[in-house]
Amino acid sequence: MLNNNIRLAEKGDIPALCELWKTCFNDTEDYIEYFYRENFERMSVVVYTIDGKPVSVVHLMEATFADKNATQKAEFIYATGTLPEYRKRGCMGALLEAVKEKAEQNGTAVFLKPSTPELARYYNKFGFESGGHFRLVTVTPEGAEPIDASPLSSEEYNKMRDEAFAEKPFAKWQDDHMLWCCLENDYFGGKTLAIKLDGETYFLMAAPEGDALVITETNLSLGQVKKLSGSLCRMFGTEKLRAYMADYSCNEGDKILSAVVYNTPLRDIYVNQILI
């Protein structure tokens, strides 16, 4: 990193990072402190500093892009933000250029989930391209099929996930990342479940959000989700559910950009468990 204002964050920066996060995002202090306590050691946190103070930040988490023929190391960019008084001064652009330079040197891919179409266009300016899509489907409970569900460990979830998505290009996560995804899901009142249906075992991660159950990820088909929708809503005390489904296996609902990618030949990548 040639820019003298850019460096890796250290533990002593965590209070300033918490304040930066709180200013940029609508999260509680409890959650922010929990996030850094559980994740700081496994992440690369890159900051742009002015007078030694972090004013802009990107968080990088290790992943792998995989398909049937090859794998490529990747880094997931998460929670990018700049203090309001330092915006439009090139701080974030400099951080992104530094991340891209490192990726090119190491032959790694970089990806992230823009939260709005405007942010997607911002990252397009830095060479990021569309990497894949979700289908977000809203379901009013219509099926009352009894549900056979049991808790699923993060390790078993990750193993089942790798097997389920191996036929298509997808983002493969390390076990420590999946552990965090399960812990975060629990934090927000969710469950990570093994569901037995029609002689097979499936995985599902979901949490209530207002009057809806949000299914972050599952390898159930949409038809099976609908079949279980009444039982799932009763389990979580919600009136409806919203399910993020892989675009290649579902043609209903809203098509939503799941990731933009840089420095990879892969396209139409199934990307999930990205802390949405």
PDB file of C-alpha atoms in Angstrom:
ATOM      1  CA  MET A   1       0.000   0.000   0.000  1.00  0.00           C
ATOM      2  CA  LEU A   2       1.925   3.028  -1.293  1.00  0.00           C
ATOM      3  CA  ASN A   3      -0.465   5.610   0.176  1.00  0.00           C
ATOM      4  CA  ASN A   4       0.936   6.618   3.559  1.00  0.00           C
ATOM      5  CA  ASN A   5      -2.561   7.329   4.827  1.00  0.00           C
ATOM      6  CA  ILE A   6      -3.597   3.677   4.376  1.00  0.00           C
ATOM      7  CA  ARG A   7      -2.756   0.939   6.856  1.00  0.00           C
ATOM      8  CA  LEU A   8      -4.139  -2.144   8.572  1.00  0.00           C
ATOM      9  CA  ALA A   9      -6.121  -1.389  11.702  1.00  0.00           C
ATOM     10  CA  GLU A  10      -4.792  -2.515  15.055  1.00  0.00           C
ATOM     11  CA  LYS A  11      -6.632  -3.492  18.232  1.00  0.00           C
ATOM     12  CA  GLY A  12      -6.052  -0.019  19.605  1.00  0.00           C
ATOM     13  CA  ASP A  13      -8.147   1.347  16.744  1.00  0.00           C
ATOM     14  CA  ILE A  14     -11.271  -0.575  17.754  1.00  0.00           C
ATOM     15  CA  PRO A  15     -12.885   2.302  19.754  1.00  0.00           C
ATOM     16  CA  ALA A  16     -12.444   4.621  16.754  1.00  0.00           C
ATOM     17  CA  LEU A  17     -13.758   1.890  14.432  1.00  0.00           C
ATOM     18  CA  CYS A  18     -16.824   1.433  16.630  1.00  0.00           C
ATOM     19  CA  GLU A  19     -17.530   5.139  16.469  1.00  0.00           C
ATOM     20  CA  LEU A  20     -17.019   5.182  12.691  1.00  0.00           C
ATOM     21  CA  TRP A  21     -19.391   2.211  12.295  1.00  0.00           C
ATOM     22  CA  LYS A  22     -22.019   3.784  14.557  1.00  0.00           C
ATOM     23  CA  THR A  23     -21.896   6.991  12.509  1.00  0.00           C
ATOM     24  CA  CYS A  24     -22.221   5.206   9.156  1.00  0.00           C
ATOM     25  CA  PHE A  25     -24.677   2.402   9.961  1.00  0.00           C
ATOM     26  CA  ASN A  26     -27.859   1.991  11.938  1.00  0.00           C
ATOM     27  CA  ASP A  27     -26.566  -0.589  14.432  1.00  0.00           C
ATOM     28  CA  THR A  28     -26.526  -0.646  18.217  1.00  0.00           C
ATOM     29  CA  GLU A  29     -23.351  -0.219  20.244  1.00  0.00           C
ATOM     30  CA  ASP A  30     -23.903  -3.713  21.650  1.00  0.00           C
ATOM     31  CA  TYR A  31     -23.959  -5.259  18.171  1.00  0.00           C
ATOM     32  CA  ILE A  32     -20.929  -3.278  16.950  1.00  0.00           C
ATOM     33  CA  GLU A  33     -18.838  -4.296  19.959  1.00  0.00           C
ATOM     34  CA  TYR A  34     -20.030  -7.901  19.530  1.00  0.00           C
ATOM     35  CA  PHE A  35     -19.029  -7.845  15.855  1.00  0.00           C
ATOM     36  CA  TYR A  36     -15.472  -6.681  16.537  1.00  0.00           C
ATOM     37  CA  ARG A  37     -15.074  -8.969  19.548  1.00  0.00           C
ATOM     38  CA  GLU A  38     -15.965 -12.023  17.481  1.00  0.00           C
ATOM     39  CA  ASN A  39     -14.353 -11.068  14.151  1.00  0.00           C
ATOM     40  CA  PHE A  40     -11.450  -8.649  14.459  1.00  0.00           C
ATOM     41  CA  GLU A  41      -8.766 -11.323  14.677  1.00  0.00           C
ATOM     42  CA  ARG A  42      -9.934 -13.121  11.517  1.00  0.00           C
ATOM     43  CA  MET A  43     -10.428 -10.034   9.344  1.00  0.00           C
ATOM     44  CA  SER A  44      -8.179  -7.588   7.574  1.00  0.00           C
ATOM     45  CA  VAL A  45      -9.487  -4.137   8.477  1.00  0.00           C
ATOM     46  CA  VAL A  46      -7.993  -1.501   6.194  1.00  0.00           C
ATOM     47  CA  VAL A  47      -8.304   2.138   7.196  1.00  0.00           C
ATOM     48  CA  TYR A  48      -7.609   5.517   5.659  1.00  0.00           C
ATOM     49  CA  THR A  49      -6.252   7.815   8.346  1.00  0.00           C
ATOM     50  CA  ILE A  50      -5.901  11.566   8.701  1.00  0.00           C
ATOM     51  CA  ASP A  51      -3.649  12.756  11.527  1.00  0.00           C
ATOM     52  CA  GLY A  52      -3.534   9.127  12.674  1.00  0.00           C
ATOM     53  CA  LYS A  53      -7.322   8.843  13.017  1.00  0.00           C
ATOM     54  CA  PRO A  54      -9.277   6.242  10.990  1.00  0.00           C
ATOM     55  CA  VAL A  55     -11.783   8.204   8.903  1.00  0.00           C
ATOM     56  CA  SER A  56     -12.634   5.564   6.287  1.00  0.00           C
ATOM     57  CA  VAL A  57     -12.683   1.767   6.514  1.00  0.00           C
ATOM     58  CA  VAL A  58     -13.157  -1.469   4.603  1.00  0.00           C
ATOM     59  CA  HIS A  59     -13.390  -4.885   6.247  1.00  0.00           C
ATOM     60  CA  LEU A  60     -12.037  -7.894   4.331  1.00  0.00           C
ATOM     61  CA  MET A  61     -13.002 -11.512   4.991  1.00  0.00           C
ATOM     62  CA  GLU A  62     -11.468 -14.562   3.303  1.00  0.00           C
ATOM     63  CA  ALA A  63     -13.522 -16.703   0.948  1.00  0.00           C
ATOM     64  CA  THR A  64     -13.086 -18.888  -2.127  1.00  0.00           C
ATOM     65  CA  PHE A  65     -14.819 -18.805  -5.486  1.00  0.00           C
ATOM     66  CA  ALA A  66     -15.376 -22.370  -6.616  1.00  0.00           C
ATOM     67  CA  ASP A  67     -16.957 -24.233  -9.492  1.00  0.00           C
ATOM     68  CA  LYS A  68     -16.683 -27.787 -10.800  1.00  0.00           C
ATOM     69  CA  ASN A  69     -13.334 -27.131 -12.482  1.00  0.00           C
ATOM     70  CA  ALA A  70     -11.369 -24.655 -10.408  1.00  0.00           C
ATOM     71  CA  THR A  71     -11.109 -22.524  -7.291  1.00  0.00           C
ATOM     72  CA  GLN A  72      -9.879 -18.980  -6.758  1.00  0.00           C
ATOM     73  CA  LYS A  73      -9.075 -17.316  -3.463  1.00  0.00           C
ATOM     74  CA  ALA A  74     -11.270 -14.307  -2.801  1.00  0.00           C
ATOM     75  CA  GLU A  75     -11.843 -11.517  -0.312  1.00  0.00           C
ATOM     76  CA  PHE A  76     -15.260 -10.230   0.669  1.00  0.00           C
ATOM     77  CA  ILE A  77     -15.506  -6.486   1.275  1.00  0.00           C
ATOM     78  CA  TYR A  78     -17.905  -5.683   4.090  1.00  0.00           C
ATOM     79  CA  ALA A  79     -19.059  -2.553   5.931  1.00  0.00           C
ATOM     80  CA  THR A  80     -17.333   0.168   3.959  1.00  0.00           C
ATOM     81  CA  GLY A  81     -17.801   3.627   5.406  1.00  0.00           C
ATOM     82  CA  THR A  82     -16.366   7.117   5.721  1.00  0.00           C
ATOM     83  CA  LEU A  83     -17.058   9.724   8.390  1.00  0.00           C
ATOM     84  CA  PRO A  84     -19.404  12.381   6.926  1.00  0.00           C
ATOM     85  CA  GLU A  85     -16.941  15.248   7.259  1.00  0.00           C
ATOM     86  CA  TYR A  86     -14.337  13.353   5.188  1.00  0.00           C
ATOM     87  CA  ARG A  87     -16.596  12.186   2.349  1.00  0.00           C
ATOM     88  CA  LYS A  88     -16.021  13.199  -1.280  1.00  0.00           C
ATOM     89  CA  ARG A  89     -12.310  13.597  -0.566  1.00  0.00           C
ATOM     90  CA  GLY A  90     -11.171  10.334  -2.173  1.00  0.00           C
ATOM     91  CA  CYS A  91     -10.617   8.347   1.021  1.00  0.00           C
ATOM     92  CA  MET A  92     -12.806   5.375   0.064  1.00  0.00           C
ATOM     93  CA  GLY A  93     -11.576   5.446  -3.527  1.00  0.00           C
ATOM     94  CA  ALA A  94      -8.007   5.187  -2.299  1.00  0.00           C
ATOM     95  CA  LEU A  95      -8.913   2.221  -0.089  1.00  0.00           C
ATOM     96  CA  LEU A  96     -10.621   0.428  -2.958  1.00  0.00           C
ATOM     97  CA  GLU A  97      -7.657   1.008  -5.259  1.00  0.00           C
ATOM     98  CA  ALA A  98      -5.337  -0.428  -2.597  1.00  0.00           C
ATOM     99  CA  VAL A  99      -7.558  -3.515  -2.209  1.00  0.00           C
ATOM    100  CA  LYS A 100      -7.689  -3.966  -5.992  1.00  0.00           C
ATOM    101  CA  GLU A 101      -3.914  -3.629  -6.316  1.00  0.00           C
ATOM    102  CA  LYS A 102      -3.364  -6.320  -3.704  1.00  0.00           C
ATOM    103  CA  ALA A 103      -5.910  -8.598  -5.439  1.00  0.00           C
ATOM    104  CA  GLU A 104      -4.167  -8.204  -8.794  1.00  0.00           C
ATOM    105  CA  GLN A 105      -0.765  -8.942  -7.257  1.00  0.00           C
ATOM    106  CA  ASN A 106      -2.056 -12.088  -5.508  1.00  0.00           C
ATOM    107  CA  GLY A 107      -4.445 -13.302  -8.207  1.00  0.00           C
ATOM    108  CA  THR A 108      -7.408 -13.147  -5.826  1.00  0.00           C
ATOM    109  CA  ALA A 109     -10.968 -12.077  -6.519  1.00  0.00           C
ATOM    110  CA  VAL A 110     -12.722  -9.314  -4.602  1.00  0.00           C
ATOM    111  CA  PHE A 111     -16.472  -9.065  -4.118  1.00  0.00           C
ATOM    112  CA  LEU A 112     -19.112  -7.208  -2.147  1.00  0.00           C
ATOM    113  CA  LYS A 113     -22.876  -6.703  -1.885  1.00  0.00           C
ATOM    114  CA  PRO A 114     -23.903  -3.115  -2.707  1.00  0.00           C
ATOM    115  CA  SER A 115     -26.894  -2.150  -0.581  1.00  0.00           C
ATOM    116  CA  THR A 116     -28.423   0.096  -3.260  1.00  0.00           C
ATOM    117  CA  PRO A 117     -28.325   0.430  -7.060  1.00  0.00           C
ATOM    118  CA  GLU A 118     -26.539   3.755  -6.588  1.00  0.00           C
ATOM    119  CA  LEU A 119     -23.745   2.043  -4.676  1.00  0.00           C
ATOM    120  CA  ALA A 120     -23.529  -0.641  -7.360  1.00  0.00           C
ATOM    121  CA  ARG A 121     -22.915   2.100  -9.925  1.00  0.00           C
ATOM    122  CA  TYR A 122     -20.276   3.614  -7.623  1.00  0.00           C
ATOM    123  CA  TYR A 123     -18.365   0.319  -7.509  1.00  0.00           C
ATOM    124  CA  ASN A 124     -18.773  -0.092 -11.270  1.00  0.00           C
ATOM    125  CA  LYS A 125     -16.576   3.015 -11.608  1.00  0.00           C
ATOM    126  CA  PHE A 126     -13.771   1.044  -9.949  1.00  0.00           C
ATOM    127  CA  GLY A 127     -14.083  -1.893 -12.343  1.00  0.00           C
ATOM    128  CA  PHE A 128     -16.445  -4.090 -10.319  1.00  0.00           C
ATOM    129  CA  GLU A 129     -18.909  -6.056 -12.457  1.00  0.00           C
ATOM    130  CA  SER A 130     -22.164  -7.854 -11.756  1.00  0.00           C
ATOM    131  CA  GLY A 131     -21.377 -11.231 -10.225  1.00  0.00           C
ATOM    132  CA  GLY A 132     -24.757 -12.818  -9.592  1.00  0.00           C
ATOM    133  CA  HIS A 133     -28.318 -12.355  -8.373  1.00  0.00           C
ATOM    134  CA  PHE A 134     -30.806 -13.497  -5.766  1.00  0.00           C
ATOM    135  CA  ARG A 135     -34.500 -13.994  -6.118  1.00  0.00           C
ATOM    136  CA  LEU A 136     -36.293 -12.458  -3.139  1.00  0.00           C
ATOM    137  CA  VAL A 137     -39.699 -14.104  -2.852  1.00  0.00           C
ATOM    138  CA  THR A 138     -42.470 -13.077  -0.447  1.00  0.00           C
ATOM    139  CA  VAL A 139     -44.724 -15.931   0.611  1.00  0.00           C
ATOM    140  CA  THR A 140     -48.043 -15.708   2.448  1.00  0.00           C
ATOM    141  CA  PRO A 141     -48.446 -18.900   4.500  1.00  0.00           C
ATOM    142  CA  GLU A 142     -50.261 -21.452   2.420  1.00  0.00           C
ATOM    143  CA  GLY A 143     -48.868 -24.802   3.486  1.00  0.00           C
ATOM    144  CA  ALA A 144     -49.424 -26.476   6.840  1.00  0.00           C
ATOM    145  CA  GLU A 145     -47.107 -29.427   6.304  1.00  0.00           C
ATOM    146  CA  PRO A 146     -45.772 -30.569   9.705  1.00  0.00           C
ATOM    147  CA  ILE A 147     -42.113 -29.656  10.004  1.00  0.00           C
ATOM    148  CA  ASP A 148     -39.380 -32.015  11.197  1.00  0.00           C
ATOM    149  CA  ALA A 149     -36.624 -29.590  12.186  1.00  0.00           C
ATOM    150  CA  SER A 150     -33.616 -29.777  14.479  1.00  0.00           C
ATOM    151  CA  PRO A 151     -30.681 -27.436  15.303  1.00  0.00           C
ATOM    152  CA  LEU A 152     -27.783 -27.596  12.871  1.00  0.00           C
ATOM    153  CA  SER A 153     -24.177 -26.787  13.811  1.00  0.00           C
ATOM    154  CA  SER A 154     -22.265 -24.246  11.760  1.00  0.00           C
ATOM    155  CA  GLU A 155     -19.760 -26.909  10.655  1.00  0.00           C
ATOM    156  CA  GLU A 156     -22.468 -29.260   9.421  1.00  0.00           C
ATOM    157  CA  TYR A 157     -24.305 -26.383   7.775  1.00  0.00           C
ATOM    158  CA  ASN A 158     -21.165 -25.393   5.881  1.00  0.00           C
ATOM    159  CA  LYS A 159     -20.552 -28.973   4.765  1.00  0.00           C
ATOM    160  CA  MET A 160     -24.119 -29.363   3.502  1.00  0.00           C
ATOM    161  CA  ARG A 161     -23.920 -25.975   1.817  1.00  0.00           C
ATOM    162  CA  ASP A 162     -20.754 -26.880  -0.079  1.00  0.00           C
ATOM    163  CA  GLU A 163     -22.357 -30.085  -1.326  1.00  0.00           C
ATOM    164  CA  ALA A 164     -25.598 -28.353  -2.331  1.00  0.00           C
ATOM    165  CA  PHE A 165     -24.028 -25.594  -4.423  1.00  0.00           C
ATOM    166  CA  ALA A 166     -21.017 -27.427  -5.876  1.00  0.00           C
ATOM    167  CA  GLU A 167     -22.513 -27.779  -9.371  1.00  0.00           C
ATOM    168  CA  LYS A 168     -22.550 -24.003  -9.951  1.00  0.00           C
ATOM    169  CA  PRO A 169     -19.965 -21.244  -9.390  1.00  0.00           C
ATOM    170  CA  PHE A 170     -20.409 -20.157  -5.759  1.00  0.00           C
ATOM    171  CA  ALA A 171     -18.758 -18.368  -2.853  1.00  0.00           C
ATOM    172  CA  LYS A 172     -17.358 -20.949  -0.456  1.00  0.00           C
ATOM    173  CA  TRP A 173     -16.757 -19.832   3.132  1.00  0.00           C
ATOM    174  CA  GLN A 174     -14.368 -20.936   5.848  1.00  0.00           C
ATOM    175  CA  ASP A 175     -15.857 -22.543   8.935  1.00  0.00           C
ATOM    176  CA  ASP A 176     -15.070 -19.534  11.139  1.00  0.00           C
ATOM    177  CA  HIS A 177     -17.114 -17.275   8.861  1.00  0.00           C
ATOM    178  CA  MET A 178     -20.046 -19.665   8.901  1.00  0.00           C
ATOM    179  CA  LEU A 179     -19.808 -19.846  12.682  1.00  0.00           C
ATOM    180  CA  TRP A 180     -20.158 -16.064  12.796  1.00  0.00           C
ATOM    181  CA  CYS A 181     -23.140 -16.161  10.401  1.00  0.00           C
ATOM    182  CA  CYS A 182     -24.872 -18.619  12.719  1.00  0.00           C
ATOM    183  CA  LEU A 183     -24.005 -16.579  15.821  1.00  0.00           C
ATOM    184  CA  GLU A 184     -25.258 -13.390  14.191  1.00  0.00           C
ATOM    185  CA  ASN A 185     -28.449 -15.156  13.123  1.00  0.00           C
ATOM    186  CA  ASP A 186     -28.949 -16.310  16.730  1.00  0.00           C
ATOM    187  CA  TYR A 187     -28.263 -12.759  17.959  1.00  0.00           C
ATOM    188  CA  PHE A 188     -31.253 -11.529  15.959  1.00  0.00           C
ATOM    189  CA  GLY A 189     -33.553 -14.289  17.196  1.00  0.00           C
ATOM    190  CA  GLY A 190     -32.981 -16.697  14.322  1.00  0.00           C
ATOM    191  CA  LYS A 191     -32.408 -20.418  13.969  1.00  0.00           C
ATOM    192  CA  THR A 192     -30.104 -22.580  11.862  1.00  0.00           C
ATOM    193  CA  LEU A 193     -31.968 -25.781  11.120  1.00  0.00           C
ATOM    194  CA  ALA A 194     -31.770 -29.191   9.520  1.00  0.00           C
ATOM    195  CA  ILE A 195     -35.160 -29.976   7.968  1.00  0.00           C
ATOM    196  CA  LYS A 196     -36.195 -33.484   6.994  1.00  0.00           C
ATOM    197  CA  LEU A 197     -38.674 -33.592   4.140  1.00  0.00           C
ATOM    198  CA  ASP A 198     -39.580 -36.241   1.584  1.00  0.00           C
ATOM    199  CA  GLY A 199     -36.785 -38.543   2.749  1.00  0.00           C
ATOM    200  CA  GLU A 200     -34.051 -35.892   2.392  1.00  0.00           C
ATOM    201  CA  THR A 201     -32.335 -33.499   4.811  1.00  0.00           C
ATOM    202  CA  TYR A 202     -32.101 -29.812   3.945  1.00  0.00           C
ATOM    203  CA  PHE A 203     -30.592 -26.772   5.635  1.00  0.00           C
ATOM    204  CA  LEU A 204     -32.237 -23.455   6.432  1.00  0.00           C
ATOM    205  CA  MET A 205     -31.074 -20.262   8.141  1.00  0.00           C
ATOM    206  CA  ALA A 206     -33.767 -17.755   9.057  1.00  0.00           C
ATOM    207  CA  ALA A 207     -34.627 -14.981  11.493  1.00  0.00           C
ATOM    208  CA  PRO A 208     -37.742 -12.895  12.208  1.00  0.00           C
ATOM    209  CA  GLU A 209     -37.784  -9.304  10.990  1.00  0.00           C
ATOM    210  CA  GLY A 210     -40.945  -7.451  11.974  1.00  0.00           C
ATOM    211  CA  ASP A 211     -43.942  -9.484  10.824  1.00  0.00           C
ATOM    212  CA  ALA A 212     -41.877 -11.526   8.348  1.00  0.00           C
ATOM    213  CA  LEU A 213     -39.583 -14.499   8.645  1.00  0.00           C
ATOM    214  CA  VAL A 214     -36.527 -13.827   6.474  1.00  0.00           C
ATOM    215  CA  ILE A 215     -34.930 -16.984   5.101  1.00  0.00           C
ATOM    216  CA  THR A 216     -31.339 -15.966   4.491  1.00  0.00           C
ATOM    217  CA  GLU A 217     -30.423 -19.223   2.816  1.00  0.00           C
ATOM    218  CA  THR A 218     -31.772 -22.705   2.164  1.00  0.00           C
ATOM    219  CA  ASN A 219     -31.408 -25.520  -0.334  1.00  0.00           C
ATOM    220  CA  LEU A 220     -35.134 -26.213  -0.154  1.00  0.00           C
ATOM    221  CA  SER A 221     -36.900 -25.475  -3.419  1.00  0.00           C
ATOM    222  CA  LEU A 222     -39.404 -22.624  -3.466  1.00  0.00           C
ATOM    223  CA  GLY A 223     -42.181 -25.186  -3.752  1.00  0.00           C
ATOM    224  CA  GLN A 224     -40.934 -26.886  -0.592  1.00  0.00           C
ATOM    225  CA  VAL A 225     -40.646 -23.534   1.204  1.00  0.00           C
ATOM    226  CA  LYS A 226     -44.265 -22.798   0.309  1.00  0.00           C
ATOM    227  CA  LYS A 227     -45.262 -26.268   1.508  1.00  0.00           C
ATOM    228  CA  LEU A 228     -43.662 -25.561   4.903  1.00  0.00           C
ATOM    229  CA  SER A 229     -44.526 -21.850   5.068  1.00  0.00           C
ATOM    230  CA  GLY A 230     -47.370 -22.161   7.573  1.00  0.00           C
ATOM    231  CA  SER A 231     -45.307 -24.279   9.959  1.00  0.00           C
ATOM    232  CA  LEU A 232     -42.262 -22.024   9.626  1.00  0.00           C
ATOM    233  CA  CYS A 233     -44.290 -18.881  10.332  1.00  0.00           C
ATOM    234  CA  ARG A 234     -45.847 -20.520  13.391  1.00  0.00           C
ATOM    235  CA  MET A 235     -42.414 -21.598  14.622  1.00  0.00           C
ATOM    236  CA  PHE A 236     -41.116 -18.020  14.471  1.00  0.00           C
ATOM    237  CA  GLY A 237     -44.373 -16.191  15.230  1.00  0.00           C
ATOM    238  CA  THR A 238     -44.540 -14.297  11.921  1.00  0.00           C
ATOM    239  CA  GLU A 239     -47.338 -13.564   9.458  1.00  0.00           C
ATOM    240  CA  LYS A 240     -45.391 -14.153   6.239  1.00  0.00           C
ATOM    241  CA  LEU A 241     -41.941 -15.053   5.029  1.00  0.00           C
ATOM    242  CA  ARG A 242     -39.394 -13.668   2.601  1.00  0.00           C
ATOM    243  CA  ALA A 243     -36.895 -16.085   1.109  1.00  0.00           C
ATOM    244  CA  TYR A 244     -33.603 -15.394  -0.635  1.00  0.00           C
ATOM    245  CA  MET A 245     -33.415 -18.039  -3.354  1.00  0.00           C
ATOM    246  CA  ALA A 246     -30.643 -18.806  -5.848  1.00  0.00           C
ATOM    247  CA  ASP A 247     -31.445 -17.133  -9.157  1.00  0.00           C
ATOM    248  CA  TYR A 248     -30.559 -20.250 -11.148  1.00  0.00           C
ATOM    249  CA  SER A 249     -33.122 -22.379  -9.300  1.00  0.00           C
ATOM    250  CA  CYS A 250     -36.004 -19.921  -8.972  1.00  0.00           C
ATOM    251  CA  ASN A 251     -37.793 -17.668 -11.459  1.00  0.00           C
ATOM    252  CA  GLU A 252     -40.275 -16.034  -9.077  1.00  0.00           C
ATOM    253  CA  GLY A 253     -39.916 -12.894  -6.986  1.00  0.00           C
ATOM    254  CA  ASP A 254     -37.724  -9.832  -7.337  1.00  0.00           C
ATOM    255  CA  LYS A 255     -34.356 -10.234  -9.016  1.00  0.00           C
ATOM    256  CA  ILE A 256     -31.764  -8.563  -6.788  1.00  0.00           C
ATOM    257  CA  LEU A 257     -28.052  -8.075  -7.338  1.00  0.00           C
ATOM    258  CA  SER A 258     -26.227 -10.347  -4.889  1.00  0.00           C
ATOM    259  CA  ALA A 259     -22.669  -9.210  -5.555  1.00  0.00           C
ATOM    260  CA  VAL A 260     -20.304  -7.207  -7.689  1.00  0.00           C
ATOM    261  CA  VAL A 261     -16.941  -8.820  -8.406  1.00  0.00           C
ATOM    262  CA  TYR A 262     -13.444  -7.814  -9.448  1.00  0.00           C
ATOM    263  CA  ASN A 263     -10.519  -9.798 -10.850  1.00  0.00           C
ATOM    264  CA  THR A 264     -12.289 -13.073 -11.569  1.00  0.00           C
ATOM    265  CA  PRO A 265     -13.291 -14.822 -14.807  1.00  0.00           C
ATOM    266  CA  LEU A 266     -16.359 -16.352 -13.130  1.00  0.00           C
ATOM    267  CA  ARG A 267     -19.829 -14.945 -13.691  1.00  0.00           C
ATOM    268  CA  ASP A 268     -23.287 -15.782 -12.377  1.00  0.00           C
ATOM    269  CA  ILE A 269     -21.745 -16.738  -9.052  1.00  0.00           C
ATOM    270  CA  TYR A 270     -24.034 -17.858  -6.242  1.00  0.00           C
ATOM    271  CA  VAL A 271     -23.085 -15.544  -3.398  1.00  0.00           C
ATOM    272  CA  ASN A 272     -24.781 -15.724  -0.021  1.00  0.00           C
ATOM    273  CA  GLN A 273     -23.987 -15.656   3.706  1.00  0.00           C
ATOM    274  CA  ILE A 274     -22.582 -12.179   3.099  1.00  0.00           C
ATOM    275  CA  LEU A 275     -23.954 -10.572   6.242  1.00  0.00           C
ATOM    276  CA  ILE A 276     -26.929  -9.042   4.490  1.00  0.00           C
TER     277      ILE A 276
END
